[in-house]
Amino acid sequence: MKLSAGRKTLLAGLIATVCSTIASNVLAAPTSVVSGNEKPNVLLVIMDDLGTGQLDFTLNNLDKKVLSQRSVPVRYQGDLDKMIDAAQRAMPNVAQLAQNGVKMTNAFVAHPVCGPSRAGIYTGRYPTSFGTYS
């Protein structure tokens, strides 16, 4: 079906009007069930240089047999049971937060080095966009 230039313009205008109406309705819709006076509680915990078993809430996923076969630098070697006991006693509040909250254990970062990666998290931009490479 061939359309004249005037009909194409009319059809394009009609489609644009329908799309903008739908978009404005979607954007005007309420985005959450939180009331106007209530603010959501969001706590972002960023930790660096954590070893295996240093957080209490990850201990039930450890396999001691597999860990004992891994090559570990001398400064991190030690009795695994003592390390697990220390992790359980060290941060009870962090463990309680993890039990009562949402754990996001499968995350990705925008840069392999911690400094630019943190800067990306804090700013919401790619680390290369503000010149941080290492």
Short mmCIF file of N, CA and C in Angstrom, two decimals:
data_model
loop_
_atom_site.label_atom_id
_atom_site.label_comp_id
_atom_site.label_asym_id
_atom_site.label_seq_id
_atom_site.Cartn_x
_atom_site.Cartn_y
_atom_site.Cartn_z
N MET A 1 0.84 -1.17 0.00
CA MET A 1 0.00 0.00 0.00
C MET A 1 0.89 1.23 0.00
N LYS A 2 0.73 2.08 -1.01
CA LYS A 2 1.51 3.30 -1.10
C LYS A 2 0.74 4.43 -0.45
N LEU A 3 1.47 5.21 0.37
CA LEU A 3 0.86 6.36 1.03
C LEU A 3 1.48 7.63 0.48
N SER A 4 0.67 8.65 0.35
CA SER A 4 1.20 9.94 -0.10
C SER A 4 1.99 10.57 1.02
N ALA A 5 2.77 11.59 0.69
CA ALA A 5 3.61 12.26 1.69
C ALA A 5 2.76 12.86 2.80
N GLY A 6 1.62 13.42 2.46
CA GLY A 6 0.73 14.01 3.47
C GLY A 6 0.18 12.96 4.43
N ARG A 7 -0.19 11.82 3.89
CA ARG A 7 -0.72 10.75 4.75
C ARG A 7 0.38 10.15 5.64
N LYS A 8 1.60 10.06 5.09
CA LYS A 8 2.72 9.57 5.90
C LYS A 8 2.97 10.51 7.07
N THR A 9 2.92 11.81 6.80
CA THR A 9 3.13 12.80 7.87
C THR A 9 2.02 12.69 8.91
N LEU A 10 0.78 12.55 8.45
CA LEU A 10 -0.35 12.41 9.36
C LEU A 10 -0.22 11.14 10.21
N LEU A 11 0.15 10.04 9.57
CA LEU A 11 0.32 8.78 10.29
C LEU A 11 1.46 8.87 11.30
N ALA A 12 2.57 9.48 10.91
CA ALA A 12 3.71 9.64 11.83
C ALA A 12 3.31 10.51 13.02
N GLY A 13 2.56 11.58 12.76
CA GLY A 13 2.09 12.44 13.85
C GLY A 13 1.16 11.71 14.79
N LEU A 14 0.27 10.89 14.24
CA LEU A 14 -0.65 10.11 15.05
C LEU A 14 0.10 9.11 15.92
N ILE A 15 1.07 8.43 15.35
CA ILE A 15 1.87 7.46 16.11
C ILE A 15 2.65 8.17 17.21
N ALA A 16 3.23 9.32 16.91
CA ALA A 16 3.98 10.08 17.92
C ALA A 16 3.07 10.52 19.05
N THR A 17 1.85 10.94 18.73
CA THR A 17 0.90 11.37 19.76
C THR A 17 0.52 10.21 20.66
N VAL A 18 0.25 9.05 20.07
CA VAL A 18 -0.11 7.87 20.87
C VAL A 18 1.05 7.45 21.76
N CYS A 19 2.26 7.43 21.21
CA CYS A 19 3.44 7.04 22.00
C CYS A 19 3.70 8.01 23.14
N SER A 20 3.58 9.31 22.88
CA SER A 20 3.82 10.28 23.95
C SER A 20 2.75 10.21 25.02
N THR A 21 1.50 9.92 24.64
CA THR A 21 0.43 9.75 25.63
C THR A 21 0.71 8.55 26.51
N ILE A 22 1.10 7.44 25.90
CA ILE A 22 1.41 6.24 26.68
C ILE A 22 2.60 6.49 27.59
N ALA A 23 3.64 7.13 27.07
CA ALA A 23 4.84 7.41 27.88
C ALA A 23 4.51 8.31 29.06
N SER A 24 3.69 9.33 28.84
CA SER A 24 3.35 10.23 29.96
C SER A 24 2.53 9.51 31.01
N ASN A 25 1.66 8.58 30.60
CA ASN A 25 0.89 7.81 31.58
C ASN A 25 1.78 6.87 32.37
N VAL A 26 2.75 6.27 31.71
CA VAL A 26 3.67 5.37 32.40
C VAL A 26 4.53 6.14 33.38
N LEU A 27 5.05 7.29 32.97
CA LEU A 27 5.91 8.08 33.85
C LEU A 27 5.14 8.70 35.01
N ALA A 28 3.87 8.97 34.83
CA ALA A 28 3.06 9.57 35.90
C ALA A 28 2.55 8.54 36.89
N ALA A 29 2.67 7.26 36.58
CA ALA A 29 2.18 6.21 37.47
C ALA A 29 3.03 6.14 38.72
N PRO A 30 2.43 5.76 39.86
CA PRO A 30 3.23 5.63 41.08
C PRO A 30 4.28 4.54 40.91
N THR A 31 5.48 4.80 41.41
CA THR A 31 6.58 3.86 41.20
C THR A 31 6.78 2.89 42.34
N SER A 32 6.16 3.14 43.49
CA SER A 32 6.34 2.21 44.60
C SER A 32 5.12 2.26 45.50
N VAL A 33 5.09 1.33 46.45
CA VAL A 33 3.98 1.26 47.39
C VAL A 33 4.30 1.99 48.68
N VAL A 34 5.45 2.65 48.76
CA VAL A 34 5.83 3.39 49.95
C VAL A 34 5.03 4.68 50.00
N SER A 35 4.46 4.98 51.17
CA SER A 35 3.66 6.20 51.29
C SER A 35 4.56 7.44 51.20
N GLY A 36 3.96 8.61 51.03
CA GLY A 36 4.71 9.84 50.84
C GLY A 36 5.60 10.19 52.02
N ASN A 37 5.20 9.84 53.24
CA ASN A 37 5.98 10.19 54.43
C ASN A 37 7.04 9.16 54.76
N GLU A 38 6.93 8.00 54.17
CA GLU A 38 7.81 6.89 54.51
C GLU A 38 8.93 6.78 53.48
N LYS A 39 10.17 6.74 53.95
CA LYS A 39 11.31 6.58 53.04
C LYS A 39 11.83 5.15 53.16
N PRO A 40 12.23 4.54 52.04
CA PRO A 40 12.76 3.18 52.12
C PRO A 40 14.13 3.17 52.80
N ASN A 41 14.41 2.10 53.50
CA ASN A 41 15.71 1.94 54.15
C ASN A 41 16.64 1.20 53.21
N VAL A 42 17.66 1.88 52.73
CA VAL A 42 18.64 1.28 51.84
C VAL A 42 20.01 1.48 52.44
N LEU A 43 20.73 0.39 52.63
CA LEU A 43 22.08 0.45 53.17
C LEU A 43 22.99 -0.29 52.20
N LEU A 44 23.92 0.42 51.61
CA LEU A 44 24.88 -0.18 50.69
C LEU A 44 26.19 -0.37 51.44
N VAL A 45 26.57 -1.62 51.63
CA VAL A 45 27.81 -1.93 52.34
C VAL A 45 28.83 -2.38 51.30
N ILE A 46 29.94 -1.65 51.23
CA ILE A 46 31.01 -1.98 50.28
C ILE A 46 32.24 -2.37 51.09
N MET A 47 32.74 -3.58 50.87
CA MET A 47 33.92 -4.06 51.58
C MET A 47 34.97 -4.47 50.57
N ASP A 48 36.21 -4.33 50.98
CA ASP A 48 37.32 -4.61 50.07
C ASP A 48 38.25 -5.62 50.72
N ASP A 49 38.90 -6.42 49.92
CA ASP A 49 39.91 -7.38 50.38
C ASP A 49 39.38 -8.40 51.38
N LEU A 50 38.20 -8.91 51.13
CA LEU A 50 37.67 -9.95 52.01
C LEU A 50 38.15 -11.31 51.54
N GLY A 51 38.48 -12.13 52.48
CA GLY A 51 38.89 -13.48 52.17
C GLY A 51 37.74 -14.44 52.35
N THR A 52 37.97 -15.69 52.02
CA THR A 52 36.95 -16.71 52.17
C THR A 52 36.61 -16.89 53.64
N GLY A 53 35.35 -16.84 53.96
CA GLY A 53 34.91 -17.09 55.33
C GLY A 53 35.09 -15.94 56.29
N GLN A 54 35.33 -14.74 55.80
CA GLN A 54 35.51 -13.61 56.71
C GLN A 54 34.19 -12.96 57.10
N LEU A 55 33.12 -13.34 56.47
CA LEU A 55 31.80 -12.86 56.85
C LEU A 55 30.98 -14.04 57.35
N ASP A 56 30.34 -13.87 58.48
CA ASP A 56 29.61 -14.95 59.13
C ASP A 56 28.53 -15.56 58.24
N PHE A 57 27.81 -14.73 57.47
CA PHE A 57 26.68 -15.25 56.70
C PHE A 57 27.10 -16.03 55.46
N THR A 58 28.39 -16.11 55.16
CA THR A 58 28.85 -16.91 54.02
C THR A 58 29.44 -18.25 54.47
N LEU A 59 29.50 -18.47 55.76
CA LEU A 59 30.21 -19.65 56.27
C LEU A 59 29.51 -20.97 55.94
N ASN A 60 28.19 -20.98 55.87
CA ASN A 60 27.50 -22.24 55.60
C ASN A 60 27.71 -22.72 54.16
N ASN A 61 28.30 -21.91 53.29
CA ASN A 61 28.59 -22.31 51.92
C ASN A 61 30.01 -22.85 51.75
N LEU A 62 30.79 -22.84 52.81
CA LEU A 62 32.19 -23.26 52.71
C LEU A 62 32.32 -24.78 52.72
N ASP A 63 33.21 -25.27 51.91
CA ASP A 63 33.57 -26.68 51.91
C ASP A 63 35.03 -26.76 52.36
N LYS A 64 35.24 -27.22 53.59
CA LYS A 64 36.59 -27.23 54.18
C LYS A 64 37.56 -28.08 53.36
N LYS A 65 37.07 -29.15 52.79
CA LYS A 65 37.94 -30.04 52.02
C LYS A 65 38.47 -29.32 50.77
N VAL A 66 37.60 -28.60 50.09
CA VAL A 66 38.00 -27.86 48.89
C VAL A 66 38.95 -26.72 49.27
N LEU A 67 38.63 -26.01 50.36
CA LEU A 67 39.48 -24.90 50.78
C LEU A 67 40.87 -25.35 51.19
N SER A 68 40.97 -26.52 51.81
CA SER A 68 42.29 -27.00 52.25
C SER A 68 43.18 -27.37 51.08
N GLN A 69 42.62 -27.63 49.91
CA GLN A 69 43.41 -28.00 48.74
C GLN A 69 43.86 -26.78 47.92
N ARG A 70 43.35 -25.61 48.24
CA ARG A 70 43.70 -24.40 47.48
C ARG A 70 45.07 -23.88 47.87
N SER A 71 45.72 -23.28 46.90
CA SER A 71 47.00 -22.63 47.15
C SER A 71 46.72 -21.26 47.78
N VAL A 72 47.22 -21.05 48.99
CA VAL A 72 46.96 -19.81 49.73
C VAL A 72 48.29 -19.16 50.07
N PRO A 73 48.40 -17.83 49.89
CA PRO A 73 49.65 -17.15 50.27
C PRO A 73 49.95 -17.37 51.76
N VAL A 74 51.21 -17.37 52.11
CA VAL A 74 51.65 -17.68 53.47
C VAL A 74 50.98 -16.77 54.50
N ARG A 75 50.83 -15.48 54.18
CA ARG A 75 50.27 -14.56 55.17
C ARG A 75 48.80 -14.86 55.50
N TYR A 76 48.12 -15.64 54.65
CA TYR A 76 46.72 -15.98 54.91
C TYR A 76 46.54 -17.40 55.42
N GLN A 77 47.63 -18.14 55.57
CA GLN A 77 47.51 -19.51 56.02
C GLN A 77 47.23 -19.55 57.52
N GLY A 78 46.51 -20.56 57.93
CA GLY A 78 46.20 -20.71 59.35
C GLY A 78 45.18 -21.80 59.53
N ASP A 79 44.79 -22.00 60.78
CA ASP A 79 43.79 -23.01 61.11
C ASP A 79 42.42 -22.51 60.64
N LEU A 80 41.80 -23.24 59.73
CA LEU A 80 40.53 -22.82 59.14
C LEU A 80 39.43 -22.73 60.19
N ASP A 81 39.41 -23.66 61.14
CA ASP A 81 38.38 -23.62 62.19
C ASP A 81 38.51 -22.36 63.05
N LYS A 82 39.74 -21.95 63.35
CA LYS A 82 39.94 -20.72 64.13
C LYS A 82 39.50 -19.50 63.33
N MET A 83 39.77 -19.51 62.03
CA MET A 83 39.36 -18.39 61.18
C MET A 83 37.83 -18.28 61.12
N ILE A 84 37.17 -19.41 61.00
CA ILE A 84 35.70 -19.41 60.95
C ILE A 84 35.13 -18.94 62.28
N ASP A 85 35.71 -19.40 63.38
CA ASP A 85 35.26 -18.95 64.70
C ASP A 85 35.45 -17.44 64.86
N ALA A 86 36.57 -16.93 64.39
CA ALA A 86 36.83 -15.49 64.47
C ALA A 86 35.82 -14.71 63.63
N ALA A 87 35.48 -15.23 62.47
CA ALA A 87 34.50 -14.56 61.61
C ALA A 87 33.13 -14.53 62.26
N GLN A 88 32.77 -15.60 62.96
CA GLN A 88 31.46 -15.64 63.62
C GLN A 88 31.39 -14.66 64.78
N ARG A 89 32.50 -14.43 65.46
CA ARG A 89 32.50 -13.52 66.60
C ARG A 89 32.76 -12.08 66.22
N ALA A 90 33.39 -11.85 65.07
CA ALA A 90 33.88 -10.51 64.73
C ALA A 90 32.79 -9.50 64.39
N MET A 91 31.82 -9.90 63.62
CA MET A 91 30.84 -8.92 63.12
C MET A 91 29.41 -9.40 63.31
N PRO A 92 28.92 -9.47 64.55
CA PRO A 92 27.55 -9.96 64.75
C PRO A 92 26.50 -9.03 64.15
N ASN A 93 26.75 -7.73 64.13
CA ASN A 93 25.76 -6.80 63.57
C ASN A 93 25.65 -6.92 62.06
N VAL A 94 26.77 -7.14 61.39
CA VAL A 94 26.74 -7.34 59.94
C VAL A 94 26.01 -8.63 59.61
N ALA A 95 26.24 -9.67 60.42
CA ALA A 95 25.55 -10.94 60.21
C ALA A 95 24.04 -10.77 60.40
N GLN A 96 23.65 -9.99 61.41
CA GLN A 96 22.22 -9.76 61.66
C GLN A 96 21.59 -8.96 60.51
N LEU A 97 22.31 -7.96 60.00
CA LEU A 97 21.81 -7.21 58.84
C LEU A 97 21.61 -8.14 57.64
N ALA A 98 22.55 -9.04 57.44
CA ALA A 98 22.46 -9.96 56.30
C ALA A 98 21.29 -10.93 56.47
N GLN A 99 21.04 -11.38 57.70
CA GLN A 99 19.93 -12.30 57.93
C GLN A 99 18.58 -11.63 57.73
N ASN A 100 18.46 -10.37 58.13
CA ASN A 100 17.18 -9.68 58.07
C ASN A 100 16.96 -8.90 56.79
N GLY A 101 17.97 -8.81 55.95
CA GLY A 101 17.86 -7.99 54.75
C GLY A 101 17.97 -8.80 53.48
N VAL A 102 18.27 -8.11 52.42
CA VAL A 102 18.43 -8.73 51.11
C VAL A 102 19.92 -8.75 50.79
N LYS A 103 20.44 -9.94 50.48
CA LYS A 103 21.86 -10.05 50.12
C LYS A 103 21.95 -10.15 48.60
N MET A 104 22.77 -9.31 48.02
CA MET A 104 23.02 -9.37 46.58
C MET A 104 24.43 -9.90 46.42
N THR A 105 24.53 -11.18 46.21
CA THR A 105 25.84 -11.84 46.22
C THR A 105 26.40 -12.07 44.82
N ASN A 106 25.71 -11.64 43.80
CA ASN A 106 26.17 -11.86 42.44
C ASN A 106 26.25 -10.51 41.74
N ALA A 107 27.30 -9.77 42.00
CA ALA A 107 27.41 -8.41 41.47
C ALA A 107 28.57 -8.30 40.49
N PHE A 108 28.50 -7.29 39.67
CA PHE A 108 29.55 -7.03 38.69
C PHE A 108 29.96 -5.57 38.82
N VAL A 109 31.19 -5.28 38.48
CA VAL A 109 31.70 -3.92 38.57
C VAL A 109 32.15 -3.45 37.19
N ALA A 110 32.30 -2.14 37.08
CA ALA A 110 32.67 -1.55 35.79
C ALA A 110 34.17 -1.53 35.55
N HIS A 111 34.96 -1.88 36.57
CA HIS A 111 36.42 -1.83 36.43
C HIS A 111 37.02 -2.89 37.35
N PRO A 112 38.10 -3.56 36.93
CA PRO A 112 38.69 -4.61 37.76
C PRO A 112 39.46 -4.10 38.98
N VAL A 113 39.78 -2.82 39.04
CA VAL A 113 40.53 -2.24 40.16
C VAL A 113 39.53 -1.56 41.09
N CYS A 114 39.76 -1.65 42.42
CA CYS A 114 38.74 -1.19 43.37
C CYS A 114 38.49 0.31 43.33
N GLY A 115 39.51 1.15 43.16
CA GLY A 115 39.32 2.60 43.19
C GLY A 115 38.38 3.11 42.10
N PRO A 116 38.67 2.82 40.84
CA PRO A 116 37.75 3.25 39.78
C PRO A 116 36.37 2.60 39.89
N SER A 117 36.34 1.35 40.35
CA SER A 117 35.07 0.68 40.51
C SER A 117 34.20 1.38 41.55
N ARG A 118 34.79 1.74 42.68
CA ARG A 118 34.04 2.47 43.72
C ARG A 118 33.58 3.83 43.20
N ALA A 119 34.46 4.52 42.50
CA ALA A 119 34.08 5.82 41.95
C ALA A 119 32.89 5.68 41.00
N GLY A 120 32.87 4.60 40.24
CA GLY A 120 31.74 4.35 39.35
C GLY A 120 30.46 4.10 40.12
N ILE A 121 30.55 3.37 41.23
CA ILE A 121 29.36 3.12 42.06
C ILE A 121 28.86 4.42 42.66
N TYR A 122 29.77 5.23 43.17
CA TYR A 122 29.37 6.47 43.84
C TYR A 122 28.78 7.50 42.89
N THR A 123 29.29 7.55 41.66
CA THR A 123 28.85 8.59 40.72
C THR A 123 27.81 8.09 39.72
N GLY A 124 27.72 6.77 39.52
CA GLY A 124 26.81 6.25 38.52
C GLY A 124 27.33 6.39 37.10
N ARG A 125 28.62 6.65 36.97
CA ARG A 125 29.23 6.82 35.65
C ARG A 125 30.30 5.75 35.45
N TYR A 126 30.66 5.52 34.19
CA TYR A 126 31.77 4.61 33.91
C TYR A 126 33.07 5.25 34.38
N PRO A 127 33.97 4.48 35.00
CA PRO A 127 35.23 5.05 35.48
C PRO A 127 36.04 5.74 34.38
N THR A 128 35.97 5.24 33.16
CA THR A 128 36.73 5.86 32.08
C THR A 128 36.18 7.23 31.69
N SER A 129 34.93 7.52 32.07
CA SER A 129 34.35 8.81 31.69
C SER A 129 34.92 9.97 32.50
N PHE A 130 35.55 9.67 33.64
CA PHE A 130 36.18 10.76 34.39
C PHE A 130 37.67 10.53 34.57
N GLY A 131 38.25 9.69 33.72
CA GLY A 131 39.70 9.57 33.63
C GLY A 131 40.37 8.71 34.68
N THR A 132 39.64 7.83 35.33
CA THR A 132 40.23 6.96 36.34
C THR A 132 40.48 5.60 35.71
N TYR A 133 41.73 5.18 35.68
CA TYR A 133 42.08 3.91 35.05
C TYR A 133 42.74 2.92 36.00
N SER A 134 43.29 3.39 37.12
CA SER A 134 43.95 2.46 38.03
C SER A 134 43.88 2.96 39.45
#
